[in-house]
PDB file of C-alpha atoms in Angstrom:
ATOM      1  CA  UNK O 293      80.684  65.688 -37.473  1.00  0.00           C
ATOM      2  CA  UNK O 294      78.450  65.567 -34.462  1.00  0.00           C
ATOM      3  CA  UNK O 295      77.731  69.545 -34.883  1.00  0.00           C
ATOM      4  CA  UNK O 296      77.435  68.795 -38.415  1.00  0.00           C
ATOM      5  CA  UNK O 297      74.446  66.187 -38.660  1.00  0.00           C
ATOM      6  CA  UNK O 298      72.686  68.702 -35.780  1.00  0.00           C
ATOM      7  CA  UNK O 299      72.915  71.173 -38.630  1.00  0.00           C
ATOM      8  CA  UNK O 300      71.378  69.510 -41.300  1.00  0.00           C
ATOM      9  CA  UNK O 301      68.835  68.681 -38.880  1.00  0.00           C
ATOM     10  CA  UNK O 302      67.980  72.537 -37.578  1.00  0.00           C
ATOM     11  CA  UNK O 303      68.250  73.306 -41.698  1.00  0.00           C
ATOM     12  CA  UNK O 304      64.933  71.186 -41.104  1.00  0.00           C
ATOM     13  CA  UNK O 305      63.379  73.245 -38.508  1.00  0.00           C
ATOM     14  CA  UNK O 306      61.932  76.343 -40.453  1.00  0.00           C
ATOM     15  CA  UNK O 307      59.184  77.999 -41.009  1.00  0.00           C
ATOM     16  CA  UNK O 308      56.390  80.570 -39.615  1.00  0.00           C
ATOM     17  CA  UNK O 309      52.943  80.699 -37.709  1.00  0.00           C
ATOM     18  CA  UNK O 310      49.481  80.845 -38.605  1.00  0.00           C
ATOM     19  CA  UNK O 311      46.409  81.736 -36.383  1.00  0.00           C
ATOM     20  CA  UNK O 312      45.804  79.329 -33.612  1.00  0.00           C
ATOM     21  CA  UNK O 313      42.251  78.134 -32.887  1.00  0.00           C
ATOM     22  CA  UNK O 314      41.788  77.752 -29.010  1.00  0.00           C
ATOM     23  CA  UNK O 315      45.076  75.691 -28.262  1.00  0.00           C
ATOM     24  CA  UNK O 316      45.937  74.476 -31.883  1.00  0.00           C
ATOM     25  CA  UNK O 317      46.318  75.948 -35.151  1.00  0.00           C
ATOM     26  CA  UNK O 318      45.126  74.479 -38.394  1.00  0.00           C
ATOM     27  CA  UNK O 319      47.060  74.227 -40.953  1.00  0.00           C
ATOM     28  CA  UNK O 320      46.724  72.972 -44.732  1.00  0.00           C
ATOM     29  CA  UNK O 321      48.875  70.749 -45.833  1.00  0.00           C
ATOM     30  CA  UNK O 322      48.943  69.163 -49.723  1.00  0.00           C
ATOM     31  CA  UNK O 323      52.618  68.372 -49.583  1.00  0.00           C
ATOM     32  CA  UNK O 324      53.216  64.791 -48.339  1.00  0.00           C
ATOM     33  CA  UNK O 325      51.203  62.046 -46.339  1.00  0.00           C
ATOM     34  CA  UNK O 326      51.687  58.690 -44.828  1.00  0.00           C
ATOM     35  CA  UNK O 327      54.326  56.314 -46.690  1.00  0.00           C
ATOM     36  CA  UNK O 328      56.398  58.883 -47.665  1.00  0.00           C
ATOM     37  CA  UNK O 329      60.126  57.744 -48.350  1.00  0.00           C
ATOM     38  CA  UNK O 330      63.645  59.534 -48.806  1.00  0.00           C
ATOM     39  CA  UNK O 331      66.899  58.762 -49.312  1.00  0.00           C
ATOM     40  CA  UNK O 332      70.124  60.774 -49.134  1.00  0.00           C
ATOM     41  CA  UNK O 333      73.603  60.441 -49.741  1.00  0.00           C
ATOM     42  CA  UNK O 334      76.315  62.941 -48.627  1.00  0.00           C
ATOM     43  CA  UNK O 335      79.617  63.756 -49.818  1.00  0.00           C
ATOM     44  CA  UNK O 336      82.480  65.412 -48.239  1.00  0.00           C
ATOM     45  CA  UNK O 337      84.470  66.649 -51.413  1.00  0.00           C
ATOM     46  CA  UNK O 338      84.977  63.068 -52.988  1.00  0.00           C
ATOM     47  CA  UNK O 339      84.387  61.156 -50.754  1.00  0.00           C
ATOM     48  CA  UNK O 340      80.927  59.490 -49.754  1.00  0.00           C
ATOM     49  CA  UNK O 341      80.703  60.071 -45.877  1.00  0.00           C
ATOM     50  CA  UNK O 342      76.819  59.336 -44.777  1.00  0.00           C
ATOM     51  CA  UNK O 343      73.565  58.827 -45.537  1.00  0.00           C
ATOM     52  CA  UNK O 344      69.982  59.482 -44.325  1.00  0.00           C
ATOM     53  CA  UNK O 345      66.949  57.976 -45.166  1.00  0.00           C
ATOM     54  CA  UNK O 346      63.424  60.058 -44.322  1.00  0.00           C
ATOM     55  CA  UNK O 347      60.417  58.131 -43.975  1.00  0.00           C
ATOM     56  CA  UNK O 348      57.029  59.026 -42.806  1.00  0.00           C
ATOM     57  CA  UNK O 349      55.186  55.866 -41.304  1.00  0.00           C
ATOM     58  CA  UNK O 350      51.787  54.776 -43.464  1.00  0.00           C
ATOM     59  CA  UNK O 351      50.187  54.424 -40.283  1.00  0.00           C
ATOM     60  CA  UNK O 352      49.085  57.340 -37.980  1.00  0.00           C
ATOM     61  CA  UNK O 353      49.546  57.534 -34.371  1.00  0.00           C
ATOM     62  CA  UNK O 354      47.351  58.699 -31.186  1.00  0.00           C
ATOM     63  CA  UNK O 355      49.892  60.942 -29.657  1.00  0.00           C
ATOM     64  CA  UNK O 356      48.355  63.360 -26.337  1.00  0.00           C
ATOM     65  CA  UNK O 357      44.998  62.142 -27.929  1.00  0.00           C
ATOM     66  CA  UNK O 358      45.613  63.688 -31.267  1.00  0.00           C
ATOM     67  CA  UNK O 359      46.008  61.782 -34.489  1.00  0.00           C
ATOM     68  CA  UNK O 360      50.113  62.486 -35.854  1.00  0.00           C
ATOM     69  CA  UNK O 361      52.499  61.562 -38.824  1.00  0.00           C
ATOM     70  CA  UNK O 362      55.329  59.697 -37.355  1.00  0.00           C
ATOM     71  CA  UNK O 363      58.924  60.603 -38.828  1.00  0.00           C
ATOM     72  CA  UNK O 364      62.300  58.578 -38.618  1.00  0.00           C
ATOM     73  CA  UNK O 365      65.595  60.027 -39.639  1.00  0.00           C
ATOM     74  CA  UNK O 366      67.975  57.637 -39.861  1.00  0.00           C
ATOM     75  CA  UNK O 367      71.638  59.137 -40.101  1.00  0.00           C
ATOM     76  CA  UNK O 368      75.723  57.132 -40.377  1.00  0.00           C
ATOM     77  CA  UNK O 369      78.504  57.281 -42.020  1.00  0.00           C
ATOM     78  CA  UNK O 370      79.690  54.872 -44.432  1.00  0.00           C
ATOM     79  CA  UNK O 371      82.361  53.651 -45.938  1.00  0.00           C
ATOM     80  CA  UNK O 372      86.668  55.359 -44.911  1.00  0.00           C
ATOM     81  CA  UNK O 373      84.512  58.262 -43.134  1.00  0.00           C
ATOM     82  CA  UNK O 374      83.016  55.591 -40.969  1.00  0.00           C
ATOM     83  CA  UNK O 375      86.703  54.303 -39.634  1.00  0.00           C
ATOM     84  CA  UNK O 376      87.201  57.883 -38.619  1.00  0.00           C
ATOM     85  CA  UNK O 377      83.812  59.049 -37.299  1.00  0.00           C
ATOM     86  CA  UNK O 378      81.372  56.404 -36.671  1.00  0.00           C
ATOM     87  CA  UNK O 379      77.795  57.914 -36.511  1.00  0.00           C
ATOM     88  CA  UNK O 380      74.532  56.139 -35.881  1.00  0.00           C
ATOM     89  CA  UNK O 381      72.102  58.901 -35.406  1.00  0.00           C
ATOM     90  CA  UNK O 382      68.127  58.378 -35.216  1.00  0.00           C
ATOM     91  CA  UNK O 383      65.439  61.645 -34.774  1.00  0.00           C
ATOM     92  CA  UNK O 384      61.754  60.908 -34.184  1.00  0.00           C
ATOM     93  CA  UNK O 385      58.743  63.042 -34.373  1.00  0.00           C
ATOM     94  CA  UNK O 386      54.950  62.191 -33.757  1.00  0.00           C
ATOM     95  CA  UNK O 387      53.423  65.311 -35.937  1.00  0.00           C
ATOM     96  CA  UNK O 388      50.347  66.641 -35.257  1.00  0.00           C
ATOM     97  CA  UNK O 389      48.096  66.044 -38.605  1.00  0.00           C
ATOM     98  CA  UNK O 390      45.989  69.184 -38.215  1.00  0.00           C
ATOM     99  CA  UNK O 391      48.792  71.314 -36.006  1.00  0.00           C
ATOM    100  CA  UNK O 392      51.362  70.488 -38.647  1.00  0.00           C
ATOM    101  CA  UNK O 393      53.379  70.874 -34.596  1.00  0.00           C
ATOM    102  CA  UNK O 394      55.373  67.965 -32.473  1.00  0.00           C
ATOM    103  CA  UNK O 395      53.557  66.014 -30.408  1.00  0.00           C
ATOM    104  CA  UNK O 396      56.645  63.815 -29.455  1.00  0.00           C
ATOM    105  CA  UNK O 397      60.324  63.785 -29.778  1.00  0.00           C
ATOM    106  CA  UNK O 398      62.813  60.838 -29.601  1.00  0.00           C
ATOM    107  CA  UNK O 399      66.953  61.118 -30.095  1.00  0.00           C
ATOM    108  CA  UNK O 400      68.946  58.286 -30.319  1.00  0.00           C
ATOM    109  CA  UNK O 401      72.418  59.591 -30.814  1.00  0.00           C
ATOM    110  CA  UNK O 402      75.416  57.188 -30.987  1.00  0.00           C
ATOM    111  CA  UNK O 403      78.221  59.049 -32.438  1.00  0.00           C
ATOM    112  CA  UNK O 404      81.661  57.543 -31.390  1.00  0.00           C
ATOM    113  CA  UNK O 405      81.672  57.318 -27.552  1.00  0.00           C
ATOM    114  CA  UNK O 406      79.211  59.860 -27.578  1.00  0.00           C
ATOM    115  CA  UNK O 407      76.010  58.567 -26.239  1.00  0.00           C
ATOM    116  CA  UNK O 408      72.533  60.585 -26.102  1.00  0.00           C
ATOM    117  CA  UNK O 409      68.640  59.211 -25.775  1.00  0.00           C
ATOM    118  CA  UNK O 410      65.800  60.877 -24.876  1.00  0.00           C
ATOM    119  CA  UNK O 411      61.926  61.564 -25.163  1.00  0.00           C
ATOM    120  CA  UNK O 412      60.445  64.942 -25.111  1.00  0.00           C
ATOM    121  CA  UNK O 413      56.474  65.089 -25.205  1.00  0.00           C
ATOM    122  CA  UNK O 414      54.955  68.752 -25.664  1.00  0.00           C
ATOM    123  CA  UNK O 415      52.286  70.190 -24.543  1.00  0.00           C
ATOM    124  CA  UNK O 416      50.802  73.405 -26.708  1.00  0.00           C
ATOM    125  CA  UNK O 417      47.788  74.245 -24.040  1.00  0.00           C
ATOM    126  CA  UNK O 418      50.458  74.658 -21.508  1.00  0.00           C
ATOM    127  CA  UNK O 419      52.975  76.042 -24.145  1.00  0.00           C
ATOM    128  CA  UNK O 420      55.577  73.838 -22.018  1.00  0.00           C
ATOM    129  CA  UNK O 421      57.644  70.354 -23.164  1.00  0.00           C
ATOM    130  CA  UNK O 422      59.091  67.588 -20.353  1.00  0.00           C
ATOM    131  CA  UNK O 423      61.951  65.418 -21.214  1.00  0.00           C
ATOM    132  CA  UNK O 424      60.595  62.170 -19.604  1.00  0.00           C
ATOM    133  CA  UNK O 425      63.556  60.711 -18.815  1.00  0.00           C
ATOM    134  CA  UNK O 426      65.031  63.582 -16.137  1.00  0.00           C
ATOM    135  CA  UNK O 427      65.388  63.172 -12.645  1.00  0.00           C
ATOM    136  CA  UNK O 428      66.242  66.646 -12.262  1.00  0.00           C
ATOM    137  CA  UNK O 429      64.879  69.894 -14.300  1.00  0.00           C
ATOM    138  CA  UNK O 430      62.708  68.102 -16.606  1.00  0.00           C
ATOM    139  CA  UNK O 431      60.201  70.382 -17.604  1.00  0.00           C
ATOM    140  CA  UNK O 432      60.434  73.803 -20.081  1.00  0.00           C
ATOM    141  CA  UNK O 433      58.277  76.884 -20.912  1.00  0.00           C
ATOM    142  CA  UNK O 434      58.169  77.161 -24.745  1.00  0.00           C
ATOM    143  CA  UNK O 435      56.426  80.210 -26.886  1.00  0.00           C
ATOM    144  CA  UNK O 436      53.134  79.648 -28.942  1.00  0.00           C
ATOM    145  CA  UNK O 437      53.938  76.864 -31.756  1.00  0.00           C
ATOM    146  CA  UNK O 438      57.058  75.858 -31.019  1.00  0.00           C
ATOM    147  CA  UNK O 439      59.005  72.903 -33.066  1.00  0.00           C
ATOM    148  CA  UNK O 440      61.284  70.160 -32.795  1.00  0.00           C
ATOM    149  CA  UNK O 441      63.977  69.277 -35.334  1.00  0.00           C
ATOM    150  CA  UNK O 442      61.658  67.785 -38.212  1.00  0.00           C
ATOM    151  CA  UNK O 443      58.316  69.370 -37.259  1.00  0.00           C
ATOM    152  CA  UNK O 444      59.535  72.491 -38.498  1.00  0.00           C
ATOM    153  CA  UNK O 445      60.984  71.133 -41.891  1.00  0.00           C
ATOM    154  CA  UNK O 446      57.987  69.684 -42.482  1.00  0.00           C
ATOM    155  CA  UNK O 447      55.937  72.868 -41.446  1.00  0.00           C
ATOM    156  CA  UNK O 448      58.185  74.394 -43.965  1.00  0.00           C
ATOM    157  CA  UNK O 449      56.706  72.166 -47.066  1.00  0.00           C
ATOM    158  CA  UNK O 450      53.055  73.793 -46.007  1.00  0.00           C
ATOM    159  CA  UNK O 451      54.642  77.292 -46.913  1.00  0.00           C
ATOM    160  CA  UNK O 452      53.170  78.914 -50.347  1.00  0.00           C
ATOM    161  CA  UNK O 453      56.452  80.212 -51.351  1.00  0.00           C
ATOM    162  CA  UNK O 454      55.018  82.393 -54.610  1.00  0.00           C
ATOM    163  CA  UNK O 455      53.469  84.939 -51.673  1.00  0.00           C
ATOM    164  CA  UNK O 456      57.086  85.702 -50.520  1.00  0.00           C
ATOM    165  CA  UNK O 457      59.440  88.295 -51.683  1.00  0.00           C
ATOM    166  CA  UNK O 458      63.276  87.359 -53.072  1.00  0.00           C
ATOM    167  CA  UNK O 459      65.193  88.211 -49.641  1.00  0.00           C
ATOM    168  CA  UNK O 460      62.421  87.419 -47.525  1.00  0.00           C
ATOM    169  CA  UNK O 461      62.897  85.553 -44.054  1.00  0.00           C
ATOM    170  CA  UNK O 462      61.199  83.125 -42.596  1.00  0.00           C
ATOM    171  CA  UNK O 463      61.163  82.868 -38.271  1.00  0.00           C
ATOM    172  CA  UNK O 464      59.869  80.393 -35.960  1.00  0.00           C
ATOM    173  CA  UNK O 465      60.739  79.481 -32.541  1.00  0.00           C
ATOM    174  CA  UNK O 466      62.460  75.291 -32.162  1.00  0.00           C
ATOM    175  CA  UNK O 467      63.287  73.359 -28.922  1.00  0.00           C
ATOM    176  CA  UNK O 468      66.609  71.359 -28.722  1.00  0.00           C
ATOM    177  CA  UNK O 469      68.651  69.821 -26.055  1.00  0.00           C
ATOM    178  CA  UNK O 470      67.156  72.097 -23.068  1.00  0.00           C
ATOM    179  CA  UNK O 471      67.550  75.595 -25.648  1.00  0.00           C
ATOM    180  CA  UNK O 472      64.804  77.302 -27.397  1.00  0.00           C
ATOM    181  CA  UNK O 473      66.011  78.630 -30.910  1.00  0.00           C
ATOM    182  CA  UNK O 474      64.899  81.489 -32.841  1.00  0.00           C
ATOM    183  CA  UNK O 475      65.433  79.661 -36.456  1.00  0.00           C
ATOM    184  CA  UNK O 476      65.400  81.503 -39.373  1.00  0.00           C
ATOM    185  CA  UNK O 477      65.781  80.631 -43.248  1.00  0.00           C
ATOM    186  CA  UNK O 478      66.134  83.361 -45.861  1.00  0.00           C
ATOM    187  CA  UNK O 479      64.014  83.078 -49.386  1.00  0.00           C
ATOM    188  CA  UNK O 480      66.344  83.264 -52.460  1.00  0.00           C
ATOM    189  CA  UNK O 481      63.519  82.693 -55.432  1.00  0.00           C
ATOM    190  CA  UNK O 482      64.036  80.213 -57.770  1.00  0.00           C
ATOM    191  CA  UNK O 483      66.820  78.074 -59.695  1.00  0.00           C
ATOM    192  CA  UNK O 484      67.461  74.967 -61.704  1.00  0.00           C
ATOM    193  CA  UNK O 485      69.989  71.897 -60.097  1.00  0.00           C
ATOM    194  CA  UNK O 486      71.257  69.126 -62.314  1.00  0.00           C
ATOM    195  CA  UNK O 487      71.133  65.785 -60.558  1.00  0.00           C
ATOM    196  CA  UNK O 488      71.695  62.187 -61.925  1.00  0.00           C
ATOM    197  CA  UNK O 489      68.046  62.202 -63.326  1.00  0.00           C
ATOM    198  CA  UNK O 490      67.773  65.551 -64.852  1.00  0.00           C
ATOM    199  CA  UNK O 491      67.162  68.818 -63.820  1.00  0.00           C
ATOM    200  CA  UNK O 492      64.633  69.805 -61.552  1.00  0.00           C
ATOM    201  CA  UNK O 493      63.016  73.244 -60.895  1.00  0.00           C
ATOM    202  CA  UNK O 494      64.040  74.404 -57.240  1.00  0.00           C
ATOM    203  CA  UNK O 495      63.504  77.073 -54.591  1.00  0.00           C
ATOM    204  CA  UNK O 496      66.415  78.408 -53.045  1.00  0.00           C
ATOM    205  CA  UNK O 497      66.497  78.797 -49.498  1.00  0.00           C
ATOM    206  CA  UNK O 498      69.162  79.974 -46.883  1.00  0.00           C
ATOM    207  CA  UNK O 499      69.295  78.939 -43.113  1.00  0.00           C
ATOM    208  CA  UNK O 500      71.097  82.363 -41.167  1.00  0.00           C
ATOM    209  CA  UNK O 501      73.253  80.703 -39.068  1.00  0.00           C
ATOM    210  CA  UNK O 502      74.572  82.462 -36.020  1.00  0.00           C
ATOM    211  CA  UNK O 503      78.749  83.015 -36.141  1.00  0.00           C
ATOM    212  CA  UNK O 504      80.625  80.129 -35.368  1.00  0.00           C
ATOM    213  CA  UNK O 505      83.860  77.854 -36.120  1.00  0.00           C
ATOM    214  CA  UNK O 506      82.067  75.481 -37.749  1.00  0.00           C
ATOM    215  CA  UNK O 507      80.433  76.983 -40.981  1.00  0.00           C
ATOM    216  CA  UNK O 508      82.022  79.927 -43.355  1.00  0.00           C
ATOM    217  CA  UNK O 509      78.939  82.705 -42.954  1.00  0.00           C
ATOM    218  CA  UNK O 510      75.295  82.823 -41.833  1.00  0.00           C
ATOM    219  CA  UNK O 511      74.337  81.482 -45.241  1.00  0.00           C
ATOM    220  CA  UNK O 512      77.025  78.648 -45.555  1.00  0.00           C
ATOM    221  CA  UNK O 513      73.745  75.986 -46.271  1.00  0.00           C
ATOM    222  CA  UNK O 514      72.009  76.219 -49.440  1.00  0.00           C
ATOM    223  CA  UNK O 515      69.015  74.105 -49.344  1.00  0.00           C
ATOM    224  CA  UNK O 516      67.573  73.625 -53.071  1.00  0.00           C
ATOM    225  CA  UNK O 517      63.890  72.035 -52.643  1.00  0.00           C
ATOM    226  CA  UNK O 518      61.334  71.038 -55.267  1.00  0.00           C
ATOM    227  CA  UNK O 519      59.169  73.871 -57.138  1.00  0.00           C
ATOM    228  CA  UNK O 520      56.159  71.829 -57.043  1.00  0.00           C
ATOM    229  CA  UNK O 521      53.515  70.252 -54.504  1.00  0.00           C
ATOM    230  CA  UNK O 522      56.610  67.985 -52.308  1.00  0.00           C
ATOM    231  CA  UNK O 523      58.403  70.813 -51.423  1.00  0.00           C
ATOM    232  CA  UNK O 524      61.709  68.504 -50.836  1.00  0.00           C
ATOM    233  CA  UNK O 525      65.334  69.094 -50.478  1.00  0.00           C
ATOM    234  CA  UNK O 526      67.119  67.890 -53.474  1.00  0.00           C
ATOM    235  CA  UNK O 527      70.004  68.912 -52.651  1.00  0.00           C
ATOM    236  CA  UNK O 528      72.223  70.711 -49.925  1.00  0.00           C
ATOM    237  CA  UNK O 529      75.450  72.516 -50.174  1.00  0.00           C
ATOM    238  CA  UNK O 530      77.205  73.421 -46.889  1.00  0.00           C
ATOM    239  CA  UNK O 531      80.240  75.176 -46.898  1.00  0.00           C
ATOM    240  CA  UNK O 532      82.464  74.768 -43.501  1.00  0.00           C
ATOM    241  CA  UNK O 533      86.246  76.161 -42.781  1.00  0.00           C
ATOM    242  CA  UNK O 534      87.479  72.945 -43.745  1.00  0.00           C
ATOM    243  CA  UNK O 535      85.862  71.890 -47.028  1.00  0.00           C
ATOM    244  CA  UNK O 536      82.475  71.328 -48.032  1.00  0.00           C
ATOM    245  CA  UNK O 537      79.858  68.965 -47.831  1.00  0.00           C
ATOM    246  CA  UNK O 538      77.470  68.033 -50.234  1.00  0.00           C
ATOM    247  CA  UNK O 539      73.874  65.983 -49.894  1.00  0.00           C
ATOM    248  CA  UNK O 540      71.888  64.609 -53.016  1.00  0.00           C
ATOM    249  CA  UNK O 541      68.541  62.894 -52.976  1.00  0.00           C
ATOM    250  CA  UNK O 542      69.302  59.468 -54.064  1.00  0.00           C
ATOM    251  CA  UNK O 543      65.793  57.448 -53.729  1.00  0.00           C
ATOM    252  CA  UNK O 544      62.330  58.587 -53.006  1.00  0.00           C
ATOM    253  CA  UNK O 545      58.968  57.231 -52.998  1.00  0.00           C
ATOM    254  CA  UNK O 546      55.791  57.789 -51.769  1.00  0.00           C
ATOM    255  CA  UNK O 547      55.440  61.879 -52.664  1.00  0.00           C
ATOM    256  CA  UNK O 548      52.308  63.597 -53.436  1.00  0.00           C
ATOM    257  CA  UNK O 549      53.112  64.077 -56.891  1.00  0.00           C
ATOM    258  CA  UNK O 550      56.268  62.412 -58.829  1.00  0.00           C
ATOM    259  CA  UNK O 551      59.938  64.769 -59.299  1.00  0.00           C
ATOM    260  CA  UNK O 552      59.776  66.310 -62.718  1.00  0.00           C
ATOM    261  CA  UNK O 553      62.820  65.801 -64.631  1.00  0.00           C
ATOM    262  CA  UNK O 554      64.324  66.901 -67.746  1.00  0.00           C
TER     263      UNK O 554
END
């Protein structure tokens, strides 16, 4: 379950580069703002295992004297799941407004007797990123724009999808747990999902996972996200070896534009 919830988070860590200006890039971003909210519920076949909730603060933060979105993900299982695996997972990230790049990263993972907490603050003059809380090798060269777990998800919602081809794939380089990652996610045009509310207009996208004995293939997550100005997941279908899991948008509030449903 552990490796699981790490997925769903590096499904969030996508996207490519622009141009910097001296140290920092500029990048637009019409997609979401301050007060943003999101709420998920996942399945594993029948059964409801966890949820997440999403929120962007409605204040901004001075982080390395630059103005940033802060993000909480909030991840545990619920209900039978929760006798079996108990998960209570928490990912921050202090998101440079202009950068659309990490400032800061926190982890708070409690996942049975598993126990994990740290701070990571980055530095994109230096291109390097210091996990505060090491006594031993605590700091770690990084390429040009690198991202945490959420920055890139969220540099992924700045993406004009229309200028990219069916196929297409998307690269950009992520930090995590002492590791830089090449991520990439794989463009599969457009489609229509059926939730609870309606049907929504979606983009199809496809993480290429490396092989391993947790999912099926390198495209075992399907990440549907909203054709319009949000940009957000409304749903994610991962196939593993054993089973599949399924996570819906449940709740959401704050967006840049309301869901369109019919």
């Amino acid at each position: 379950m552990k490796k699981y919830l790490i997925g769903l988070g590096i499904i969030f860590v996508l996207g490519t580069g622009f141009a910097s200006l001296n140290a920092y890039r500029r990048v637009v971003n019409t997609s979401f703002g301050p007060g943003e909210h999101l709420e998920y519920r996942v399945h594993y076949g029948f059964i409801n295992a966890a949820e997440a909730v999403v929120d962007v603060s409605p204040t901004l933060y001075k982080v390395n004297e630059r103005p940033c979105y802060r993000v909480n993900v909030d991840g545990r299982t619920v209900g039978a799941f929760d006798l079996v695996t108990r998960i209570r997972d928490t990912w921050r990230s202090y998101i440079d407004t202009s950068a659309i790049l990490p400032q800061k990263f926190y982890t708070n993972l409690q996942e049975n007797n598993y126990r994990k907490e740290e701070n990571i603050t980055f530095n994109h003059e230096t291109n390097t990123v210091k996990a505060e809380e090491r006594t031993e090798r605590d700091i770690f060269k990084v390429p040009d724009n690198v991202h945490d777990l959420i920055s890139g998800y969220y540099f992924l919602r700045t993406i004009d999808f229309s200028k990219l081809s069916n196929g297409q794939i998307i690269e950009v380089p992520a930090f995590y747990d002492d590791t830089i990652y090449n991520m990439k996610v794989r463009y599969r045009g457009k489609d229509v999902v059926k939730t609870k509310q309606g049907k929504v207009n979606v983009l199809k996208l496809n993480p290429v996972l490396p092989q391993n004995k947790l999912f099926k293939d390198e495209e075992s997550i399907r990440i549907f996200v909203s054709d319009d100005l949000n940009k957000i997941p409304v749903k994610v279908e991962v196939d593993l070896w054993v089973g599949s899991m399924v996570m819906d948008l449940k709740r959401n509030g704050g967006l840049k534009q309301p869901l369109h449903f019919y």
